[in-house]
mmCIF file of C-alpha atoms and ligand atoms in Angstrom:
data_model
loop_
_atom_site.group_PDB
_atom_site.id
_atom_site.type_symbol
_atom_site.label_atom_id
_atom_site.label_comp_id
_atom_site.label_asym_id
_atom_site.label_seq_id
_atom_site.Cartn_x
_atom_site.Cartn_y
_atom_site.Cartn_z
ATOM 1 C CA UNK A 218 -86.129 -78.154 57.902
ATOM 2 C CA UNK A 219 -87.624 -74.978 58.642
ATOM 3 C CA UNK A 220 -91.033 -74.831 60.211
ATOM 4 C CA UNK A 221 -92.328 -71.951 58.126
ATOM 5 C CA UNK A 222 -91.041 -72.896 55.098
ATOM 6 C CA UNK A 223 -91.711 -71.624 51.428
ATOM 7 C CA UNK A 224 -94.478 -74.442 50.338
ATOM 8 C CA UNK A 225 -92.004 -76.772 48.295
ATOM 9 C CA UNK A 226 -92.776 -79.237 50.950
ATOM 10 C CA UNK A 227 -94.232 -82.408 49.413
ATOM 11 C CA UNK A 228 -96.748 -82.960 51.976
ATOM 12 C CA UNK A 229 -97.979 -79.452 51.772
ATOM 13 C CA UNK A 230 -97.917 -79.286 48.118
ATOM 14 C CA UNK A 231 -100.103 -82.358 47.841
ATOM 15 C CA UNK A 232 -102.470 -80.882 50.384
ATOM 16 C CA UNK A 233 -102.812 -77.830 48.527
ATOM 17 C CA UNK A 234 -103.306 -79.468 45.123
ATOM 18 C CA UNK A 235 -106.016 -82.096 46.691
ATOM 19 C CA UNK A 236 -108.204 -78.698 47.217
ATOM 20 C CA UNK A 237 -107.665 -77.039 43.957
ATOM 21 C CA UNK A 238 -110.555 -77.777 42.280
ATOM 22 C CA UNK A 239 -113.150 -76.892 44.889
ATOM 23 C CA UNK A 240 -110.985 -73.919 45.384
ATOM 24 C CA UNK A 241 -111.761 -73.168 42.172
ATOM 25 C CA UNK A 242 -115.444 -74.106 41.812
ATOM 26 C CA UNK A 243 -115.916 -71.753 44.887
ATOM 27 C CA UNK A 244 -114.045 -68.534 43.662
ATOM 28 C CA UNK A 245 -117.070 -68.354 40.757
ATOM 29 C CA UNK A 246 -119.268 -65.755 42.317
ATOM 30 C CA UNK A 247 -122.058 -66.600 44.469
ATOM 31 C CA UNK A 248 -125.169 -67.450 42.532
ATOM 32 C CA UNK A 249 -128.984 -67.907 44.064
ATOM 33 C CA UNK A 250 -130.235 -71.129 43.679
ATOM 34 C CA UNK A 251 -132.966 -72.316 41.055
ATOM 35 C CA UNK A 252 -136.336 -71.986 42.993
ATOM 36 C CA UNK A 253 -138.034 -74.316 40.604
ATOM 37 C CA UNK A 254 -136.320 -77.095 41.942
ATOM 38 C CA UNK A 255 -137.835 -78.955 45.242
ATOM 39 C CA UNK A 256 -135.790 -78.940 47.893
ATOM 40 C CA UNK A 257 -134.416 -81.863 49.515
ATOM 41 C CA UNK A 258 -135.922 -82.382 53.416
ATOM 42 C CA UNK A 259 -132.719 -81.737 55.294
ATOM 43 C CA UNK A 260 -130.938 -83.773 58.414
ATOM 44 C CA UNK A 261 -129.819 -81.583 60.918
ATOM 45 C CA UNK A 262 -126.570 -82.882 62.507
ATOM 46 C CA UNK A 263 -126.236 -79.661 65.274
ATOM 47 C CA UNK A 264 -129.390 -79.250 66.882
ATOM 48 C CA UNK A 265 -129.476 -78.704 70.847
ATOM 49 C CA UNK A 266 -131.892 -79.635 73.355
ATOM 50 C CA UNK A 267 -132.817 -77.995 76.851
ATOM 51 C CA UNK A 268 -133.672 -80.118 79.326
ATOM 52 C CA UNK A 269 -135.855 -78.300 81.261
ATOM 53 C CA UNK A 270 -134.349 -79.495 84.710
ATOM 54 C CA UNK A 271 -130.693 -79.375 83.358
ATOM 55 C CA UNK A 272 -131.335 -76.048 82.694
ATOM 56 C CA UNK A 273 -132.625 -74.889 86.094
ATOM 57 C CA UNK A 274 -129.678 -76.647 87.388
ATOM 58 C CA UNK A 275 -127.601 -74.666 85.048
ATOM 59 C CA UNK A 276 -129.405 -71.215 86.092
ATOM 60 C CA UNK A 277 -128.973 -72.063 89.942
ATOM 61 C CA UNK A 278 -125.229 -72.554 89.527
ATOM 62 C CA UNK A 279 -124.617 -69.609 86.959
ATOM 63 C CA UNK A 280 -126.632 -67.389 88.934
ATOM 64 C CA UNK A 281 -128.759 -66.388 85.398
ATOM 65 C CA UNK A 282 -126.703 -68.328 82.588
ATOM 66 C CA UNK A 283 -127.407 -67.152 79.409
ATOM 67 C CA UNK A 284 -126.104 -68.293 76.329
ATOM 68 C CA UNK A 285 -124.876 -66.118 72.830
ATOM 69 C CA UNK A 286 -128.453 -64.287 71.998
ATOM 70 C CA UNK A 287 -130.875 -66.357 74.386
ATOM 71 C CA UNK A 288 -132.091 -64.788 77.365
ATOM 72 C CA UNK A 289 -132.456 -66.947 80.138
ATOM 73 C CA UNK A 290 -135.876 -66.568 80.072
ATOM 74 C CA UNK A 291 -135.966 -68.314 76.345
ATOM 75 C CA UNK A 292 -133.474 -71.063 77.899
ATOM 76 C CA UNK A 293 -135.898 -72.099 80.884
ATOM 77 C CA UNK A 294 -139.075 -72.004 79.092
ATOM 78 C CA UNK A 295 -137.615 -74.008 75.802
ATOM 79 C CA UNK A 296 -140.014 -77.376 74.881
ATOM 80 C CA UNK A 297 -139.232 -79.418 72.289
ATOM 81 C CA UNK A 298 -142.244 -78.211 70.104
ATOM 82 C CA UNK A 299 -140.001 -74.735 69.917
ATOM 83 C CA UNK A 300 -137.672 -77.260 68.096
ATOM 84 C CA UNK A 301 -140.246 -79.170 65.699
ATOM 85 C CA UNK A 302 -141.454 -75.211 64.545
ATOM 86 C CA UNK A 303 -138.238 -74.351 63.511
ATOM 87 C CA UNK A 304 -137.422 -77.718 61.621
ATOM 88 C CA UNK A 305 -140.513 -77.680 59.872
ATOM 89 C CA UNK A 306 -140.133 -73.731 59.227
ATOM 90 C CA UNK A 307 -136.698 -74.794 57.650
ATOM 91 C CA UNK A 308 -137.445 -77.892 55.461
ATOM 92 C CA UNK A 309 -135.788 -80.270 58.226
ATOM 93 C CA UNK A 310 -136.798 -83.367 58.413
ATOM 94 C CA UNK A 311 -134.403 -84.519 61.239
ATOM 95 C CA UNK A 312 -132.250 -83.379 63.945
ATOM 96 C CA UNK A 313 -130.091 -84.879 65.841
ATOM 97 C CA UNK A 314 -130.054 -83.524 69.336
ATOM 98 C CA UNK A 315 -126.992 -82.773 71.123
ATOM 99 C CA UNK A 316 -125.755 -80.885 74.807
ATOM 100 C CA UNK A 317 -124.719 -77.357 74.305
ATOM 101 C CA UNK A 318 -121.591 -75.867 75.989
ATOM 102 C CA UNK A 319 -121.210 -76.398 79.208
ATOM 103 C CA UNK A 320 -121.881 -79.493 78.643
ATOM 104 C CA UNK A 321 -122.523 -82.350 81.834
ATOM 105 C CA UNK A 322 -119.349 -81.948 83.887
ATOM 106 C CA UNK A 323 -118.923 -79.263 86.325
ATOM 107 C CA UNK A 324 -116.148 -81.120 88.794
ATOM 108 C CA UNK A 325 -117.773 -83.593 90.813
ATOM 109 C CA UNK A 326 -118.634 -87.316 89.690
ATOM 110 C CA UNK A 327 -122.106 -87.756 90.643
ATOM 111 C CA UNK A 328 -123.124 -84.165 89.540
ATOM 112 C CA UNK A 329 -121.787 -85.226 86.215
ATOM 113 C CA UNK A 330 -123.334 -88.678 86.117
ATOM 114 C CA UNK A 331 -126.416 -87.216 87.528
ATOM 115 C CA UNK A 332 -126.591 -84.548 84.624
ATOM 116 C CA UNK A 333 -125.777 -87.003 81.627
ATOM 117 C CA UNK A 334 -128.615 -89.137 82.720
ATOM 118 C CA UNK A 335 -131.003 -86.673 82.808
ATOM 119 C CA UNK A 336 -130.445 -85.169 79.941
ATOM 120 C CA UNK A 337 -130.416 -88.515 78.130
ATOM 121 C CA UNK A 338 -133.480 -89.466 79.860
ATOM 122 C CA UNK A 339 -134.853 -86.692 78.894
ATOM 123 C CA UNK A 340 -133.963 -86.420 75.104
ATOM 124 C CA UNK A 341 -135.062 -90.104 75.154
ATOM 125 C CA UNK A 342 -138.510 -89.247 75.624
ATOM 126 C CA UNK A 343 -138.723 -86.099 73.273
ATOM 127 C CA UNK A 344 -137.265 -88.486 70.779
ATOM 128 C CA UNK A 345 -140.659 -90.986 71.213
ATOM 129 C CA UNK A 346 -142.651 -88.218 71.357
ATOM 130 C CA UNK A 347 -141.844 -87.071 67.816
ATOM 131 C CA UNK A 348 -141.382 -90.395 65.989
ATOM 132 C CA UNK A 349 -138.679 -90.309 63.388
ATOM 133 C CA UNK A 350 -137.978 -86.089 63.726
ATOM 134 C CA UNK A 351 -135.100 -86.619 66.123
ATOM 135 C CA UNK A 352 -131.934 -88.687 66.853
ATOM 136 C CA UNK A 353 -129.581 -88.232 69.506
ATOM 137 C CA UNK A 354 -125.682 -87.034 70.217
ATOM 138 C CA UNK A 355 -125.838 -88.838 73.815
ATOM 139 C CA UNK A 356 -123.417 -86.665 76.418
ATOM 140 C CA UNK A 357 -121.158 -88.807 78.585
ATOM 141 C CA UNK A 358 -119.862 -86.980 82.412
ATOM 142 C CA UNK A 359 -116.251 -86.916 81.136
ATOM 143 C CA UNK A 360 -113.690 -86.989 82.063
ATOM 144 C CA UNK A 361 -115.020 -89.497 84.246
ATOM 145 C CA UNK A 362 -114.352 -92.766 83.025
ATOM 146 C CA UNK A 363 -116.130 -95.032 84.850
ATOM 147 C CA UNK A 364 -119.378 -92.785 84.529
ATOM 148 C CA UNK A 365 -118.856 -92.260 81.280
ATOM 149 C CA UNK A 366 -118.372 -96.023 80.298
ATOM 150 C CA UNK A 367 -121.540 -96.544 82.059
ATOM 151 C CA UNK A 368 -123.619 -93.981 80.211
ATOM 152 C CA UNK A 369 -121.872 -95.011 76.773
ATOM 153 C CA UNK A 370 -123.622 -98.211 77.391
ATOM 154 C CA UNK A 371 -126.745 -97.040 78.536
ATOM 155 C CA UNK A 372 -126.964 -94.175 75.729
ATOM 156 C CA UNK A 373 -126.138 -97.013 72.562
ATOM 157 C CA UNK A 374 -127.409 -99.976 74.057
ATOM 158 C CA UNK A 375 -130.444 -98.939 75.970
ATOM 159 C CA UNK A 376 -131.961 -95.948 74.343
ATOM 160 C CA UNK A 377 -130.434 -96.678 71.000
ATOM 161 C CA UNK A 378 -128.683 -93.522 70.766
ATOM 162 C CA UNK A 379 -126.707 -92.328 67.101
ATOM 163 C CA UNK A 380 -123.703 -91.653 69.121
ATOM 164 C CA UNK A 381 -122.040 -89.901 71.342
ATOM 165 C CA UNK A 382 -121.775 -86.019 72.472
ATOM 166 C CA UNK A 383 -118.501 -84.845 74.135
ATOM 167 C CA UNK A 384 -117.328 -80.859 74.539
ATOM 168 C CA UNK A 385 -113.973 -79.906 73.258
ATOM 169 C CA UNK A 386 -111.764 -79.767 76.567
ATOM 170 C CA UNK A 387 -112.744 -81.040 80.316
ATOM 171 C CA UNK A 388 -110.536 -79.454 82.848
ATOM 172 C CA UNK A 389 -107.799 -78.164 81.001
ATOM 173 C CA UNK A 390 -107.159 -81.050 78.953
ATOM 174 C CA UNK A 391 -107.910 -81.769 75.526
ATOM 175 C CA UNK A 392 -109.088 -84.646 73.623
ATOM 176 C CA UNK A 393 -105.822 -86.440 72.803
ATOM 177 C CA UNK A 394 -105.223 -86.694 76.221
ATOM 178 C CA UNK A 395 -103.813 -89.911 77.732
ATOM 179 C CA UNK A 396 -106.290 -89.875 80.168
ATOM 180 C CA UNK A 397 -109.175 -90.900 78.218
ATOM 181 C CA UNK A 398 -107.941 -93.262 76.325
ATOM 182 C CA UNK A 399 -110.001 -95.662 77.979
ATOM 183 C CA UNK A 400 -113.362 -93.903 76.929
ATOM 184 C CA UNK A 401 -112.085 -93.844 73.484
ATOM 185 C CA UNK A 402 -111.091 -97.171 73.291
ATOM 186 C CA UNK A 403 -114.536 -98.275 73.786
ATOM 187 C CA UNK A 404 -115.951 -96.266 71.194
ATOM 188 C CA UNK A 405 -113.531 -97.574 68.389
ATOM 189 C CA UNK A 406 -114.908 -100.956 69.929
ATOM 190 C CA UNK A 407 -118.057 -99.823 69.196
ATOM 191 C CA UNK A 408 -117.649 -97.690 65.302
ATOM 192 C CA UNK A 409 -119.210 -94.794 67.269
ATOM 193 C CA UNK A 410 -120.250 -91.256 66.040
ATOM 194 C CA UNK A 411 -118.264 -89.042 68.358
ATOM 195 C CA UNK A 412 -120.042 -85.336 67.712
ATOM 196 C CA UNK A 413 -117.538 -82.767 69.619
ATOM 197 C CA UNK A 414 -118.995 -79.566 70.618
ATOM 198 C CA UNK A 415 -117.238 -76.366 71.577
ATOM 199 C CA UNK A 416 -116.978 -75.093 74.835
ATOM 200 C CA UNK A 417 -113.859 -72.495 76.584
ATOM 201 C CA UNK A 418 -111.010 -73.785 79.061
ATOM 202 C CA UNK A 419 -110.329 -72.334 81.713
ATOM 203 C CA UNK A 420 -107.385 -70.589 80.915
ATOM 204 C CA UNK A 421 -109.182 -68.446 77.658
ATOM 205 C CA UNK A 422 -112.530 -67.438 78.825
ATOM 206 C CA UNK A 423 -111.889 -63.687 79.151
ATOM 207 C CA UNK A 424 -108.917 -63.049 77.320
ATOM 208 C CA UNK A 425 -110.106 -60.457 75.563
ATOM 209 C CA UNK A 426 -112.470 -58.810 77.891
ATOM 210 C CA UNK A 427 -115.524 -57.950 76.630
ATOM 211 C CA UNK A 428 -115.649 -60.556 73.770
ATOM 212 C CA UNK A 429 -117.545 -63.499 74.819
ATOM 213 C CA UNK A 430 -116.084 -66.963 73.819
ATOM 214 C CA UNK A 431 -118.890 -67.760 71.371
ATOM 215 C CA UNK A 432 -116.645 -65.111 69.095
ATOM 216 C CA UNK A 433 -113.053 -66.002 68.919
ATOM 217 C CA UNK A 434 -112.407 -68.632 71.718
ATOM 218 C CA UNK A 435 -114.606 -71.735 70.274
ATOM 219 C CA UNK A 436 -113.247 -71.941 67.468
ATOM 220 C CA UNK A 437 -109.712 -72.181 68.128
ATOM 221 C CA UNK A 438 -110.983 -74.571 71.433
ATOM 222 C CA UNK A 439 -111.900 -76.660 68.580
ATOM 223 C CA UNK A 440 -108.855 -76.577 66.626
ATOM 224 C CA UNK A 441 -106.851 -77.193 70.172
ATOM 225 C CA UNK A 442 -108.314 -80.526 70.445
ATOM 226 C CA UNK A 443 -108.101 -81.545 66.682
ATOM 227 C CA UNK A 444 -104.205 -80.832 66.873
ATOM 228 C CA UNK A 445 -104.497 -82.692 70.057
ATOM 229 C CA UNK A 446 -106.142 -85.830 68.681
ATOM 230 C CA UNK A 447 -103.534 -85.961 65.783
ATOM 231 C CA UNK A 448 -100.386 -84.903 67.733
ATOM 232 C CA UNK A 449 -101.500 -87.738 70.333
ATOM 233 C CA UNK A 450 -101.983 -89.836 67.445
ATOM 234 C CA UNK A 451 -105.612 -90.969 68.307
ATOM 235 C CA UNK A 452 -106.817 -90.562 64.957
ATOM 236 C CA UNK A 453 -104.375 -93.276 64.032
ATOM 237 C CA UNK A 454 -105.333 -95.431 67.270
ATOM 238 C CA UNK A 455 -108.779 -94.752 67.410
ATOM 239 C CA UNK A 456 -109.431 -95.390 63.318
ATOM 240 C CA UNK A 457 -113.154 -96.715 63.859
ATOM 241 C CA UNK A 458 -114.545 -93.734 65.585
ATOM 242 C CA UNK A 459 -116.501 -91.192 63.331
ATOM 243 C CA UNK A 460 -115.803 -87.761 64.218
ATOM 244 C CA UNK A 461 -118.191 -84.673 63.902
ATOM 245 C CA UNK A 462 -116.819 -81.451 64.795
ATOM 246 C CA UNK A 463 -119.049 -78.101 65.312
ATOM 247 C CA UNK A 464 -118.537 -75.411 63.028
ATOM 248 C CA UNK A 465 -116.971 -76.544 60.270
ATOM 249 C CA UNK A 466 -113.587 -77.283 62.431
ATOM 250 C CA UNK A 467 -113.564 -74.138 63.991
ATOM 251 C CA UNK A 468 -110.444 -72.276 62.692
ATOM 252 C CA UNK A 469 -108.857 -75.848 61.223
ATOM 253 C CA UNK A 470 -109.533 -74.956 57.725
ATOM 254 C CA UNK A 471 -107.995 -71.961 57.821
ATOM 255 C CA UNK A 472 -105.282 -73.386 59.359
ATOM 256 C CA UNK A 473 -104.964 -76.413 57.764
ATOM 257 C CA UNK A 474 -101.371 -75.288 55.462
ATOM 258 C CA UNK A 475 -100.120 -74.276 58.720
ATOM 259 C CA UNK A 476 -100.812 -77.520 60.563
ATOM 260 C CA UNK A 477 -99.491 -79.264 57.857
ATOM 261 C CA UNK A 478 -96.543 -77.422 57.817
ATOM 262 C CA UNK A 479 -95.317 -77.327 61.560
ATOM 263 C CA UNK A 480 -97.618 -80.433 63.263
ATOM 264 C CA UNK A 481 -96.371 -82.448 60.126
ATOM 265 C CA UNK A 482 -92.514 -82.066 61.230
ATOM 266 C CA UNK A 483 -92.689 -83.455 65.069
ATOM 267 C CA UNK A 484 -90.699 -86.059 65.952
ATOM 268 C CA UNK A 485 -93.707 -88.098 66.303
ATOM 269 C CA UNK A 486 -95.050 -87.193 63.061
ATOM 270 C CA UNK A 487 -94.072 -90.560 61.067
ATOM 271 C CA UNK A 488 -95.913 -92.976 63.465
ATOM 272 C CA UNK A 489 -99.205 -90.319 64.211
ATOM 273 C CA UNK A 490 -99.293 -88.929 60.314
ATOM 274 C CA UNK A 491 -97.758 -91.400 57.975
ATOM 275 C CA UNK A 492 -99.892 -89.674 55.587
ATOM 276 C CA UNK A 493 -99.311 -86.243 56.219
ATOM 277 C CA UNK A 494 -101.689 -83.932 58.455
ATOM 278 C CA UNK A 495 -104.414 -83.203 55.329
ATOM 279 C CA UNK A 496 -105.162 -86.661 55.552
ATOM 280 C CA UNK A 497 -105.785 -86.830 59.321
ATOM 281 C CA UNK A 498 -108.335 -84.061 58.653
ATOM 282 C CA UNK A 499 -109.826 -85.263 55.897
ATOM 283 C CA UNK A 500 -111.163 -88.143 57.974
ATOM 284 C CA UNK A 501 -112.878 -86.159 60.457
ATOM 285 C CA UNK A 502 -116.572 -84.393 59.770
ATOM 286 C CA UNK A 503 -117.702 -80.947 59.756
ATOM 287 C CA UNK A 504 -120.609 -79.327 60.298
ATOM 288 C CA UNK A 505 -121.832 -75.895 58.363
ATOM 289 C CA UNK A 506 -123.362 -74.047 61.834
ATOM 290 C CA UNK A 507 -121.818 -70.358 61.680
ATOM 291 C CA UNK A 508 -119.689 -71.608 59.083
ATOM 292 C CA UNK A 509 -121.582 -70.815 55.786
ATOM 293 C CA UNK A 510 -120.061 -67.414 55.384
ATOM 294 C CA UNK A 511 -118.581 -67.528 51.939
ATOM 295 C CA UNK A 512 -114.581 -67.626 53.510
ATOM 296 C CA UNK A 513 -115.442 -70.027 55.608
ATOM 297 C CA UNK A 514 -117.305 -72.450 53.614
ATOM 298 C CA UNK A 515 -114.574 -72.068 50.570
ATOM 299 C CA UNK A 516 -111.826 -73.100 53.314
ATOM 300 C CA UNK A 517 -113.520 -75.795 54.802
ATOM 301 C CA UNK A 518 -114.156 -77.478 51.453
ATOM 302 C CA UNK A 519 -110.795 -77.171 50.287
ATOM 303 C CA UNK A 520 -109.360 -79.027 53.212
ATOM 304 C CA UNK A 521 -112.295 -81.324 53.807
ATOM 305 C CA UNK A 522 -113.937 -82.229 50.651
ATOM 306 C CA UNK A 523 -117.756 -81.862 50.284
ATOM 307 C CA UNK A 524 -118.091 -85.730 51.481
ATOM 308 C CA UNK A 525 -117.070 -84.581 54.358
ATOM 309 C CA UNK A 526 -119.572 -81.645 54.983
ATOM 310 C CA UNK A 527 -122.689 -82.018 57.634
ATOM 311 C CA UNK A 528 -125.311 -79.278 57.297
ATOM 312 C CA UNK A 529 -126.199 -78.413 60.806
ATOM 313 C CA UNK A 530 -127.829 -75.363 62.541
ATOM 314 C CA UNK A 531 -126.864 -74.767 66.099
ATOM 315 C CA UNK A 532 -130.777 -74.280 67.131
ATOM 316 C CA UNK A 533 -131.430 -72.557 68.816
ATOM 317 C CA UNK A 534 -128.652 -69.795 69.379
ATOM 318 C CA UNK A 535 -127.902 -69.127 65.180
ATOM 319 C CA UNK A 536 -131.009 -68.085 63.175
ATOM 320 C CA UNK A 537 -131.178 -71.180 60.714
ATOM 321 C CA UNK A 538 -132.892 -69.886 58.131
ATOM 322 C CA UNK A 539 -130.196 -66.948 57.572
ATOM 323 C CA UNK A 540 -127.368 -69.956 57.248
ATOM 324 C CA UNK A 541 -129.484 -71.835 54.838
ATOM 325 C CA UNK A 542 -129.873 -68.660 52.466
ATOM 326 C CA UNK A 543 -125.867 -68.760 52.642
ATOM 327 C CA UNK A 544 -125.700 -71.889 51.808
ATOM 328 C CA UNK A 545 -128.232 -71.866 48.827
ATOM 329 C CA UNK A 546 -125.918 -68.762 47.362
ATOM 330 C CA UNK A 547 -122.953 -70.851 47.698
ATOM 331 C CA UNK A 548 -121.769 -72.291 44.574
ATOM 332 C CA UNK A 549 -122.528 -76.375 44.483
ATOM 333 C CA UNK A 550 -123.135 -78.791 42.232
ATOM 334 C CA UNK A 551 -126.691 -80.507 42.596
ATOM 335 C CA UNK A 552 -124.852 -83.470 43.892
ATOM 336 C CA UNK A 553 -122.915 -82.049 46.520
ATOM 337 C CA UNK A 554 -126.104 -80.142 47.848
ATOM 338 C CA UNK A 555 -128.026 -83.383 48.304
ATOM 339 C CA UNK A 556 -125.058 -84.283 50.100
ATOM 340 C CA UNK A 557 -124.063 -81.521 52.529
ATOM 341 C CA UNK A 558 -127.984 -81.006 53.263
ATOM 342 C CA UNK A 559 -129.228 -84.760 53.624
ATOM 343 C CA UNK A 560 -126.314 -87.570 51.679
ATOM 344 C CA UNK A 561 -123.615 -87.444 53.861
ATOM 345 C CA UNK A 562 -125.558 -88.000 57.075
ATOM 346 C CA UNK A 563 -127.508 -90.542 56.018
ATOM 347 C CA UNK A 564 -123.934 -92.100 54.897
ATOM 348 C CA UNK A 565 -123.271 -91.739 58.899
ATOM 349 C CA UNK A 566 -126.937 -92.658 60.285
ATOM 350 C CA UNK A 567 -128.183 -95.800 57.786
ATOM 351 C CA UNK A 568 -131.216 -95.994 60.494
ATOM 352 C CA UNK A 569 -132.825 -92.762 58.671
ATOM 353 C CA UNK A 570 -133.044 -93.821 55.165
ATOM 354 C CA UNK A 571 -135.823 -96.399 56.581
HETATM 355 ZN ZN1 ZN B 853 -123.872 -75.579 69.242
#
């Protein structure tokens, strides 16, 4: 069977047809929402801290890291009250915290340990600080297992953490990689909240020169490791874990017909997608940061459903209050408002209807 074919494949034609009718809520034009109605207090499911001492580390090695928009002045003077103003500012009741790109592993095994722990340390404290604003996304020093086994069990069992935080690739490899299999295992043990961040490989940093990765390359970094995870079939082996990925799957939505059509015909397709490829992304979680733009947020409910929709903000590189006005022009029912903004992560995170 051709990979490309003309959509009369079953598989394809079922994904299609499972997003018709939120295709066809969202091609109504974009209304404003009704200001008379309160709004619900929002949770916040991409929300970064900035450990002040992981971030001088982070300066020292970069020799002046910035990041996106944020000079590296705003990076290495960042507190956590920076945070609270721009939750309250935003009608957020909760965030929960999370590493930014480059995340904890820069090649050696106690550097990375080192780094997870304080940054977990940390967030811990923030977290008691400010009772009931935060939660945390707890970064492990992948892909070292033994570290990162460690820290899983400190970060869940000792500071209570609502999962974990991994980037999308660690040294050229992507998450459906054999190697860390072990880490994963552990999680599924555990039902854990996996949140998976962006970051670039190696190979892709500067392929187009000039255009920094933020643009082009994290999106399709987190696409890579979604195909990996299903072509590796850890979706299937791993069914406990609760993924979160940034950005409303980077370019997956887009993509999704495509994957459907060519990851859907490997020769390991029966055993890692007995149920096609939609159905393998419809498991996984998305979150709205830089993904609110009308296109975007059409796609990503077609292929995902609006169960399966986080609102998050990427504080403090993405002005939240611009991708909240997006959102409130976006064509939803009241019910699937409540859920985006607040319902579906309380689903996730029980803990915070208390
Ligand atoms: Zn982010």
């Amino acid at each position: 069977m051709a990979l490309f074919s003309c959509g009369c494949c079953p598989s394809r034609r079922g994904f299609l047809a499972s997003g018709l009718a939120a295709a066809t809520a969202l091609a109504a034009p974009r209304v404003h929402a009704q200001a008379a109605k309160p709004a619900v207090k929002r949770i916040d499911m991409h929300h970064h801290f900035l450990p002040p001492e992981y971030m001088k580390a982070e300066h020292e090695r970069l020799s002046g890291y910035t990041h996106g928009g944020v000079s590296a002045n705003q990076l290495l003077s960042w507190d956590a009250s920076k945070s609270i103003e721009v939750m309250d500012a935003n009608n957020i009741a909760v965030a929960i915290v999370s590493q930014t790109t480059p995340g904890v592993w820069f090649g050696d095994v106690a550097g990375g340990r080192h780094a997870a722990r304080i940054w977990n340390d940390y967030a811990a404290e923030q977290i008691k600080k400010y009772p009931a604003r935060y939660g945390l996304f707890a970064p492990i020093p992948l892909p070292d297992t033994e570290g990162s086994l460690k820290e899983i069990e400190y970060a869940l069992d000792t500071l209570k953490a609502d999962g974990i935080g991994i980037v999308s690739t660690y040294d050229g490899k992507y998450l459906g990689d054999a190697s860390f299999a072990p880490v994963f295992a552990e999680l599924n043990r555990r039902k854990a909240i996996v949140y998976v961040h962006p970051t670039v490989a190696a190979c892709c940093g500067s392929v187009l020169p000039g255009v920094i990765p933020q643009a082009i390359e994290f999106p399709f970094d987190t696409t890579r490791t979604i195909a990996s995870l299903i072509i590796n079939g850890a979706l299937m082996k791993y069914p406990d874990i609760r993924f979160i990925f940034s950005h409303g799957g980077g370019v997956t939505p887009m993509l999704a017909g495509r994957m459907a059509e060519t990851l859907g015909h490997r020769p390991n397709s029966a055993e890692v997608t007995p149920n096609g490829v939609g159905a393998e992304l419809r498991k996984l979680y998305y979150d709205t940061a830089s993904a609110t733009a009308p296109g975007a947020m059409a796609a990503l409910r077609v292929m995902a459903g609006s169960g399966r929709i986080l609102f998050g903000t990427d504080y403090p590189f993405v002005k939240a209050a611009a991708e909240i006005k997006e959102l409130e022009e976006t064509r939803f029912s009241d019910s699937e408002r409540e859920a985006i903004d607040r319902g579906n992560a309380l689903a996730l995170l029980p803990r915070l209807r208390a």
